[in-house]
CSV table of C-alpha atoms and ligand atoms in Angstrom, one decimal:
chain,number,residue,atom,x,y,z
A,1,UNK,CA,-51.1,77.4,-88.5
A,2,UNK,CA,-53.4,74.5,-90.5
A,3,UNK,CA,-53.0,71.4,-89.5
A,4,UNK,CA,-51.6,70.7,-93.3
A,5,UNK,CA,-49.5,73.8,-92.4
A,6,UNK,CA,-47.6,71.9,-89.2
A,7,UNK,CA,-47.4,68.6,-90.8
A,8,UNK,CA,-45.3,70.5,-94.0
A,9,UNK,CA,-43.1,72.7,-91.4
A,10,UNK,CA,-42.5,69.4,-89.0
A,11,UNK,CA,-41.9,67.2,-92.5
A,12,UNK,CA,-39.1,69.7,-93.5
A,13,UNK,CA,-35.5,68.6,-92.8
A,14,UNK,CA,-34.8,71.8,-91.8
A,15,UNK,CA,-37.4,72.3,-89.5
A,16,UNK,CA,-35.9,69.3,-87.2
A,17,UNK,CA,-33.6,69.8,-84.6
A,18,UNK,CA,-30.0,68.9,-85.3
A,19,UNK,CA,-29.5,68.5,-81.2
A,20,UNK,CA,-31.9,68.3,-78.7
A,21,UNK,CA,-31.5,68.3,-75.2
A,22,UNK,CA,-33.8,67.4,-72.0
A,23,UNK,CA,-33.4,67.7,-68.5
A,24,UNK,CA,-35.4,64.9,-67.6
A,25,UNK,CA,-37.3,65.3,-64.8
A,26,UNK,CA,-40.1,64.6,-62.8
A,27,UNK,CA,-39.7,60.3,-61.6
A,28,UNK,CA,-40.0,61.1,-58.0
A,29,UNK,CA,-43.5,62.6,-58.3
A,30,UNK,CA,-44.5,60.7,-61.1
A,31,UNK,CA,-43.4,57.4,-58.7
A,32,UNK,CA,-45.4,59.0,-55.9
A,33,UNK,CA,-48.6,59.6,-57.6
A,34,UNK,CA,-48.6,55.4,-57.6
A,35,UNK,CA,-47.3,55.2,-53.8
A,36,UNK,CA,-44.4,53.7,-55.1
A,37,UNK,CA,-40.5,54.6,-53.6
A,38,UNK,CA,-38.8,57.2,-56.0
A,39,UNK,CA,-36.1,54.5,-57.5
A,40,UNK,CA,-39.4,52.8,-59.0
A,41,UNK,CA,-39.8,56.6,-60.8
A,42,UNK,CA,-36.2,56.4,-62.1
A,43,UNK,CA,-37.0,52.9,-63.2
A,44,UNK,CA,-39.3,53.7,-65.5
A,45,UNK,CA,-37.5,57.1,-66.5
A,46,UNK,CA,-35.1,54.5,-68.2
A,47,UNK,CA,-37.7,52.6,-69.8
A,48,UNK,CA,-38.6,56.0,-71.1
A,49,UNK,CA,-35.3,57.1,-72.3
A,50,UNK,CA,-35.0,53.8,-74.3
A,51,UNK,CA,-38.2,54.2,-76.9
A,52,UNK,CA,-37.5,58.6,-76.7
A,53,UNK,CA,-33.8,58.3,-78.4
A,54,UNK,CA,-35.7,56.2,-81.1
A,55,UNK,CA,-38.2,58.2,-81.6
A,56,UNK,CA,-36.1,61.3,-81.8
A,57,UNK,CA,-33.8,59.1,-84.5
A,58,UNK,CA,-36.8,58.1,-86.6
A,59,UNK,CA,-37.4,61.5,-87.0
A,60,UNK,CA,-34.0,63.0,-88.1
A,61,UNK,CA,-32.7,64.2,-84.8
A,62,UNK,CA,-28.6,63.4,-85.2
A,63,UNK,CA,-27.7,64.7,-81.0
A,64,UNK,CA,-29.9,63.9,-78.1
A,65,UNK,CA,-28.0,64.8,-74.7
A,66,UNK,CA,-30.0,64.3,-71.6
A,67,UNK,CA,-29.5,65.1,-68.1
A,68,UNK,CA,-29.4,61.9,-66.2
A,69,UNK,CA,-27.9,63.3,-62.5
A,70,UNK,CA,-26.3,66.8,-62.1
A,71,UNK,CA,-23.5,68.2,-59.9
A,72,UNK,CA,-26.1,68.7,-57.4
A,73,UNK,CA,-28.1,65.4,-57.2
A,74,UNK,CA,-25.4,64.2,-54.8
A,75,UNK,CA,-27.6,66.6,-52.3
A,76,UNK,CA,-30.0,63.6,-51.9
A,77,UNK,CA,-30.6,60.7,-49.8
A,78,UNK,CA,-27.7,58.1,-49.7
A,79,UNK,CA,-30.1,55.6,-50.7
A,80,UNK,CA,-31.4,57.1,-53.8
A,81,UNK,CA,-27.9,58.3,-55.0
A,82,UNK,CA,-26.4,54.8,-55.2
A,83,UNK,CA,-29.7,53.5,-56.8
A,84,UNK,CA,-29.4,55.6,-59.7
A,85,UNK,CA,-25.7,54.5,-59.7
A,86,UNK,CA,-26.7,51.2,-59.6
A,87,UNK,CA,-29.4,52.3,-62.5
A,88,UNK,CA,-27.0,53.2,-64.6
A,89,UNK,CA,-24.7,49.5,-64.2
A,90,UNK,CA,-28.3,48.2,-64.8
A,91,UNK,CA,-29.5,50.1,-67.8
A,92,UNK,CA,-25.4,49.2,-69.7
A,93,UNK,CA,-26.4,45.4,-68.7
A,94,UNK,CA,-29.6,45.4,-70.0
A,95,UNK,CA,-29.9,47.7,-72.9
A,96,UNK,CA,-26.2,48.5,-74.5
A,97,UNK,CA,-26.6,45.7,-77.3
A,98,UNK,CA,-30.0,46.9,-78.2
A,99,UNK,CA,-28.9,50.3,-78.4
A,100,UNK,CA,-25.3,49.4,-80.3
A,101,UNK,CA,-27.8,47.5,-82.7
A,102,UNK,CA,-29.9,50.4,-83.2
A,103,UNK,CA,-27.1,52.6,-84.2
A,104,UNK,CA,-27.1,54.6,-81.6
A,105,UNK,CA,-23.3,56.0,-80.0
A,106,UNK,CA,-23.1,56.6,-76.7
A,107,UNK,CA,-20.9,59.1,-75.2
A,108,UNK,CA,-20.8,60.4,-71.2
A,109,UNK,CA,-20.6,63.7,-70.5
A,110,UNK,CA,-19.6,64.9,-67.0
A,111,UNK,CA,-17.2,64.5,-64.4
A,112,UNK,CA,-15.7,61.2,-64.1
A,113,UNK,CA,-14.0,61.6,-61.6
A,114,UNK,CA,-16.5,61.8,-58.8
A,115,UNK,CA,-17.9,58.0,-59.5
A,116,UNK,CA,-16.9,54.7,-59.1
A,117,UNK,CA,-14.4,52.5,-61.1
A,118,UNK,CA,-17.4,50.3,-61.5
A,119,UNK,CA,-19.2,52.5,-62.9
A,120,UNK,CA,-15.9,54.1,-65.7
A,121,UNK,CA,-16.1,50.7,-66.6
A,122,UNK,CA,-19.4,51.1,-67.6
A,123,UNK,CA,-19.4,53.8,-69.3
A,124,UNK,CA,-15.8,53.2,-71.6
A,125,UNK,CA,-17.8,49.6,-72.6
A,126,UNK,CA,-20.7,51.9,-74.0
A,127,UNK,CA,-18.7,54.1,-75.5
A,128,UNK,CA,-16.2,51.6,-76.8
A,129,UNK,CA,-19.2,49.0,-78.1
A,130,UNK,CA,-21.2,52.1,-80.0
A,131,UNK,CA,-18.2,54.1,-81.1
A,132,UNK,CA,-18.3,53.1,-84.9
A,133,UNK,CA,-22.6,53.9,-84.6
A,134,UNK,CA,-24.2,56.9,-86.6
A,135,UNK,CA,-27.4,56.9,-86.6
A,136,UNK,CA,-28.0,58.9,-83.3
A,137,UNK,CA,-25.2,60.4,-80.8
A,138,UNK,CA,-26.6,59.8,-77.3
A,139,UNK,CA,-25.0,62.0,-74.2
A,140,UNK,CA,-25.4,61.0,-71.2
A,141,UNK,CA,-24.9,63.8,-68.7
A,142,UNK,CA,-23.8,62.2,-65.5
A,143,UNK,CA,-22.6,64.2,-62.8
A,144,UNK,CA,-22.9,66.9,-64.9
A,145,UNK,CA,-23.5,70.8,-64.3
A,146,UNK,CA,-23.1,73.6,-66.9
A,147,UNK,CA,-20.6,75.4,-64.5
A,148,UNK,CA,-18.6,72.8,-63.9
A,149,UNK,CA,-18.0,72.3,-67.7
A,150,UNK,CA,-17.1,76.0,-68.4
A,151,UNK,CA,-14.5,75.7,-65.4
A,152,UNK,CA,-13.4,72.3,-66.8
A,153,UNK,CA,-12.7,73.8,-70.4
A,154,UNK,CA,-10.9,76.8,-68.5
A,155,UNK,CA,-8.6,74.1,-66.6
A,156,UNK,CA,-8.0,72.3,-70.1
A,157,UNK,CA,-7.1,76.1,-71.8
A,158,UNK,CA,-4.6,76.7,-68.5
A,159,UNK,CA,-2.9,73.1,-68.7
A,160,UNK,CA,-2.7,73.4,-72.8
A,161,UNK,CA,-0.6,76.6,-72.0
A,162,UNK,CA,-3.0,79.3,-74.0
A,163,UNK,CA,-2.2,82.7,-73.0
A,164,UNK,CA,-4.9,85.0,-71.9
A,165,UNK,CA,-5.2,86.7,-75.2
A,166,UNK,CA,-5.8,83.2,-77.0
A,167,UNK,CA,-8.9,82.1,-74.2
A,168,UNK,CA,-11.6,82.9,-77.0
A,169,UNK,CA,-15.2,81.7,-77.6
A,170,UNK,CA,-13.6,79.2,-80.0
A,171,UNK,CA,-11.0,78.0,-77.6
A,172,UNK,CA,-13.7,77.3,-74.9
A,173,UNK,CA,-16.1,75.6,-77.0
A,174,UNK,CA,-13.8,73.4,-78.3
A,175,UNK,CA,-12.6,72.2,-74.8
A,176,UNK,CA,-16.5,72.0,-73.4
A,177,UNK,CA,-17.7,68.5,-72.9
A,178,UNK,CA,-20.2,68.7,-75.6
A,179,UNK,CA,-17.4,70.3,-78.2
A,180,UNK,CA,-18.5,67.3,-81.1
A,181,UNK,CA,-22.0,68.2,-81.1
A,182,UNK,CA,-23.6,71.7,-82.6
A,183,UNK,CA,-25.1,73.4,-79.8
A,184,UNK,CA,-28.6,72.3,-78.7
A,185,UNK,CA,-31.2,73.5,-81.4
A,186,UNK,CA,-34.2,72.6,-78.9
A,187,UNK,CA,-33.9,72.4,-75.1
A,188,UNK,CA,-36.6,70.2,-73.3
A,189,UNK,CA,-37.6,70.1,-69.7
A,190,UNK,CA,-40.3,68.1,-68.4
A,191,UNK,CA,-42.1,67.7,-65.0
A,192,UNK,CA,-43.1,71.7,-65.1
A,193,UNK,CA,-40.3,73.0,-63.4
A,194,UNK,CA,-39.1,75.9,-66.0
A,195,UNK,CA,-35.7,76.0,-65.1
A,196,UNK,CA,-31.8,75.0,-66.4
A,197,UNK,CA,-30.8,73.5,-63.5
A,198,UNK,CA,-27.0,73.9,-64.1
A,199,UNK,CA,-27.3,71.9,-67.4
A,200,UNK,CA,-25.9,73.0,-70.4
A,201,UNK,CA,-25.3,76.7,-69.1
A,202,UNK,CA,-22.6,77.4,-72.4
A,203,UNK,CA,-23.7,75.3,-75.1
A,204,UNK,CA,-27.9,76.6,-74.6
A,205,UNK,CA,-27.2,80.2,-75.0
A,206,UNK,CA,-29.4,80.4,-78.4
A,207,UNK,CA,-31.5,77.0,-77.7
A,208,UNK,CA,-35.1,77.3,-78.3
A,209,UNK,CA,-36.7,76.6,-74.6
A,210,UNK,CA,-40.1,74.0,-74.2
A,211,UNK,CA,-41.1,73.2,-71.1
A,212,UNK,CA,-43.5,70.0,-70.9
A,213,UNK,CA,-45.6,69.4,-67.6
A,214,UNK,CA,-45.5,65.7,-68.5
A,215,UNK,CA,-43.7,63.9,-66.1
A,216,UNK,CA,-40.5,62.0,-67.6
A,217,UNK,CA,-41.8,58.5,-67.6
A,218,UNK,CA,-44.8,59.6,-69.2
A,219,UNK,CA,-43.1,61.1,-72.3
A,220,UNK,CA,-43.6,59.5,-75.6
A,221,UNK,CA,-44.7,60.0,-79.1
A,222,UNK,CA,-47.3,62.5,-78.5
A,223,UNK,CA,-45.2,64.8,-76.2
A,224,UNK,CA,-42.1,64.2,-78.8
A,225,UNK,CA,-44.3,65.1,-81.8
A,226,UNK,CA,-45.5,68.2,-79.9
A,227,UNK,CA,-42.0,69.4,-78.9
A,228,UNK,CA,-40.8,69.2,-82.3
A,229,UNK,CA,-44.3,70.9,-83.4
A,230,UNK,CA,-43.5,73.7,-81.5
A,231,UNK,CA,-40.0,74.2,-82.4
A,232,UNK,CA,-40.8,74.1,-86.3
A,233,UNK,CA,-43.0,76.9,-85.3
A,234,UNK,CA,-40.1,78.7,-83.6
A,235,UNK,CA,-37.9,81.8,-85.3
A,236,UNK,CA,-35.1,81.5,-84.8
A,237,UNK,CA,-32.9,85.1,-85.5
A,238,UNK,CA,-29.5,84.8,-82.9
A,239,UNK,CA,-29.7,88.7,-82.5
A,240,UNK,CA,-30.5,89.4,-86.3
A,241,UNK,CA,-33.7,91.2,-87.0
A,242,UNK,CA,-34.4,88.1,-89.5
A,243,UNK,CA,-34.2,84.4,-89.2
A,244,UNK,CA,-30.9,83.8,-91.0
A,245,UNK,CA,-32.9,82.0,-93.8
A,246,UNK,CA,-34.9,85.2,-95.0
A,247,UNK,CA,-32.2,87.3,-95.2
A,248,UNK,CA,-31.7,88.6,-98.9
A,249,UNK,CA,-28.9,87.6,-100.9
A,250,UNK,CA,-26.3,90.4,-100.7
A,251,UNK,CA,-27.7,92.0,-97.1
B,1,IPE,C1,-35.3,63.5,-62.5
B,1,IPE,O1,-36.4,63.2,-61.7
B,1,IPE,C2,-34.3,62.5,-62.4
B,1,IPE,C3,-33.1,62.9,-61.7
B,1,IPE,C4,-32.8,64.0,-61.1
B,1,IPE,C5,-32.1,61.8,-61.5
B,1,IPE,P1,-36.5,63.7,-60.2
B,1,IPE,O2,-36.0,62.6,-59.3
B,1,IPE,O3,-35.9,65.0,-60.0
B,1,IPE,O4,-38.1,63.7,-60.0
B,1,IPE,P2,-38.9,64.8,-59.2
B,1,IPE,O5,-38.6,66.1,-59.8
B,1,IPE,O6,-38.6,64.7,-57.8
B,1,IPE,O7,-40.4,64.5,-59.5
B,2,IPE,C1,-32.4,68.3,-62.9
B,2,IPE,O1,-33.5,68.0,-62.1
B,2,IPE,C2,-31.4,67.2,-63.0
B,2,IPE,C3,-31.8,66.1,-63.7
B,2,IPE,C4,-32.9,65.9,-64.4
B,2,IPE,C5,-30.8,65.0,-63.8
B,2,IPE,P1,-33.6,68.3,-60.6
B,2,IPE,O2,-34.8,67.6,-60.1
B,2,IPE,O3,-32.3,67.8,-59.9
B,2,IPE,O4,-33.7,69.8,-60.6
B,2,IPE,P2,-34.2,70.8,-59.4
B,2,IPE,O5,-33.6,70.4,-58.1
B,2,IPE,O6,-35.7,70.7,-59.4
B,2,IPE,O7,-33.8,72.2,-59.9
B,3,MG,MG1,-36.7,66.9,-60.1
């Protein structure tokens, strides 16, 4: 493709991702490339994640849901699991008004249950302060893994009383943590590892994949602008032989 060629696919509405997710990884080497402790990585991962949502929103993106700690991150060191706890209390302090300002609504996505009062208190003032905002839904998945989601929405089916017969596709999605959102259009994951990770096992069955070797705090505009590049140049066809728009009228 021209270069005229990408910039009219990228400029096309429906070229643009609806959702996007990203597993954002990569702060603990990109922290000890500078001889600097991990939490300094995860420091600046935040940074990052603060100019990415509004560069995804500037250009059209409505759902960005990124993996912030996973069902498995509790595996680490004591030391750097309650720093990214405390991250988290840090980032709602320091950034929630700029974000509520900038339209942004903030959701958490994950198991609550596992983290501190402190912490739900954090989280229901986002969410509360950014409810009424459109511009962009952010997700935050916090102790979050895609199996734990689909066992989750199997719980809610059991405890709502649905009889075998009535556990669809449709009953599940609706009962996933994600269930507002359309599924992710384009799934990111940076730092070069090209794997899920337990993240959004159910909702990425159809996602377009891109995996970035850029490590987390170093994505920006260029690495943004590429990864929507590269999905306008995707087809997308969900099992048809044809990408849904080029199928005649009547097929
Ligand atoms: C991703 O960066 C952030 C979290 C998992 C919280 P990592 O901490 O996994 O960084 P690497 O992969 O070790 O470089
Ligand atoms: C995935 O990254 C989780 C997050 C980015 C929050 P990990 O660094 O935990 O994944 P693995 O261990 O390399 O698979
Ligand atoms: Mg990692």
């Amino acid at each position: 493709m021209t270069a005229a060629g990408l910039l009219l696919a990228t400029s096309d509405p429906a070229n643009v991702p609806r959702h996007v997710a990203i597993v954002m990884d990569g702060n603990g080497r990109w922290a000890r490339k500078r001889f600097m402790p991990r939490f300094f990585g995860h420091e600046q991962g935040m940074e990052t994640l603060l100019r990415v949502i509004d560069l995804f929103a500037d250009r059209g993106v409505e759902y960005l849901t990124v993996f912030a700690f996973s069902s498995e991150n509790w595996k680490r060191p004591d030391e750097e699991v309650s720093g990214l706890m405390n991250l988290v209390l840090i980032g709602v302090a320091k950034y929630l008004r700029k974000l509520a300002t900038q339209g942004v609504r903030i959701r958490i996505v994950g198991d609550r249950s596992g983290v501190s009062h402190k912490l739900r208190a954090a989280w229901d003032e986002a969410e509360l302060a950014t409810a009424s905002n459109t511009r962009i839904h952010l997700s935050v998945a916090f102790n979050y893994g895609g199996r734990w989601d689909i066992v989750q929405a199997c719980q809610r089916a059991v405890r709502d009383g649905l009889r075998p017969d009535q556990v669809d596709e449709s009953a599940l999605a609706g009962r996933m943590a994600l269930s507002f959102a359309p599924d992710p259009d384009l799934f990111i994951r940076t730092g070069g590892e090209m794997r899920i990770s337990n993240f959004l096992l159910w909702q990425a069955a159809y996602s377009e994949l891109y995996f970035s070797d850029c490590l987390w705090p170093d994505f920006g505009t260029t690495e943004v602008d590429a990864a929507l590049a590269a999905y306008a140049r995707r087809e997308r066809r969900f099992g048809d032989v044809h990408a849904p728009e080029v199928v005649p009228q009547g097929a």
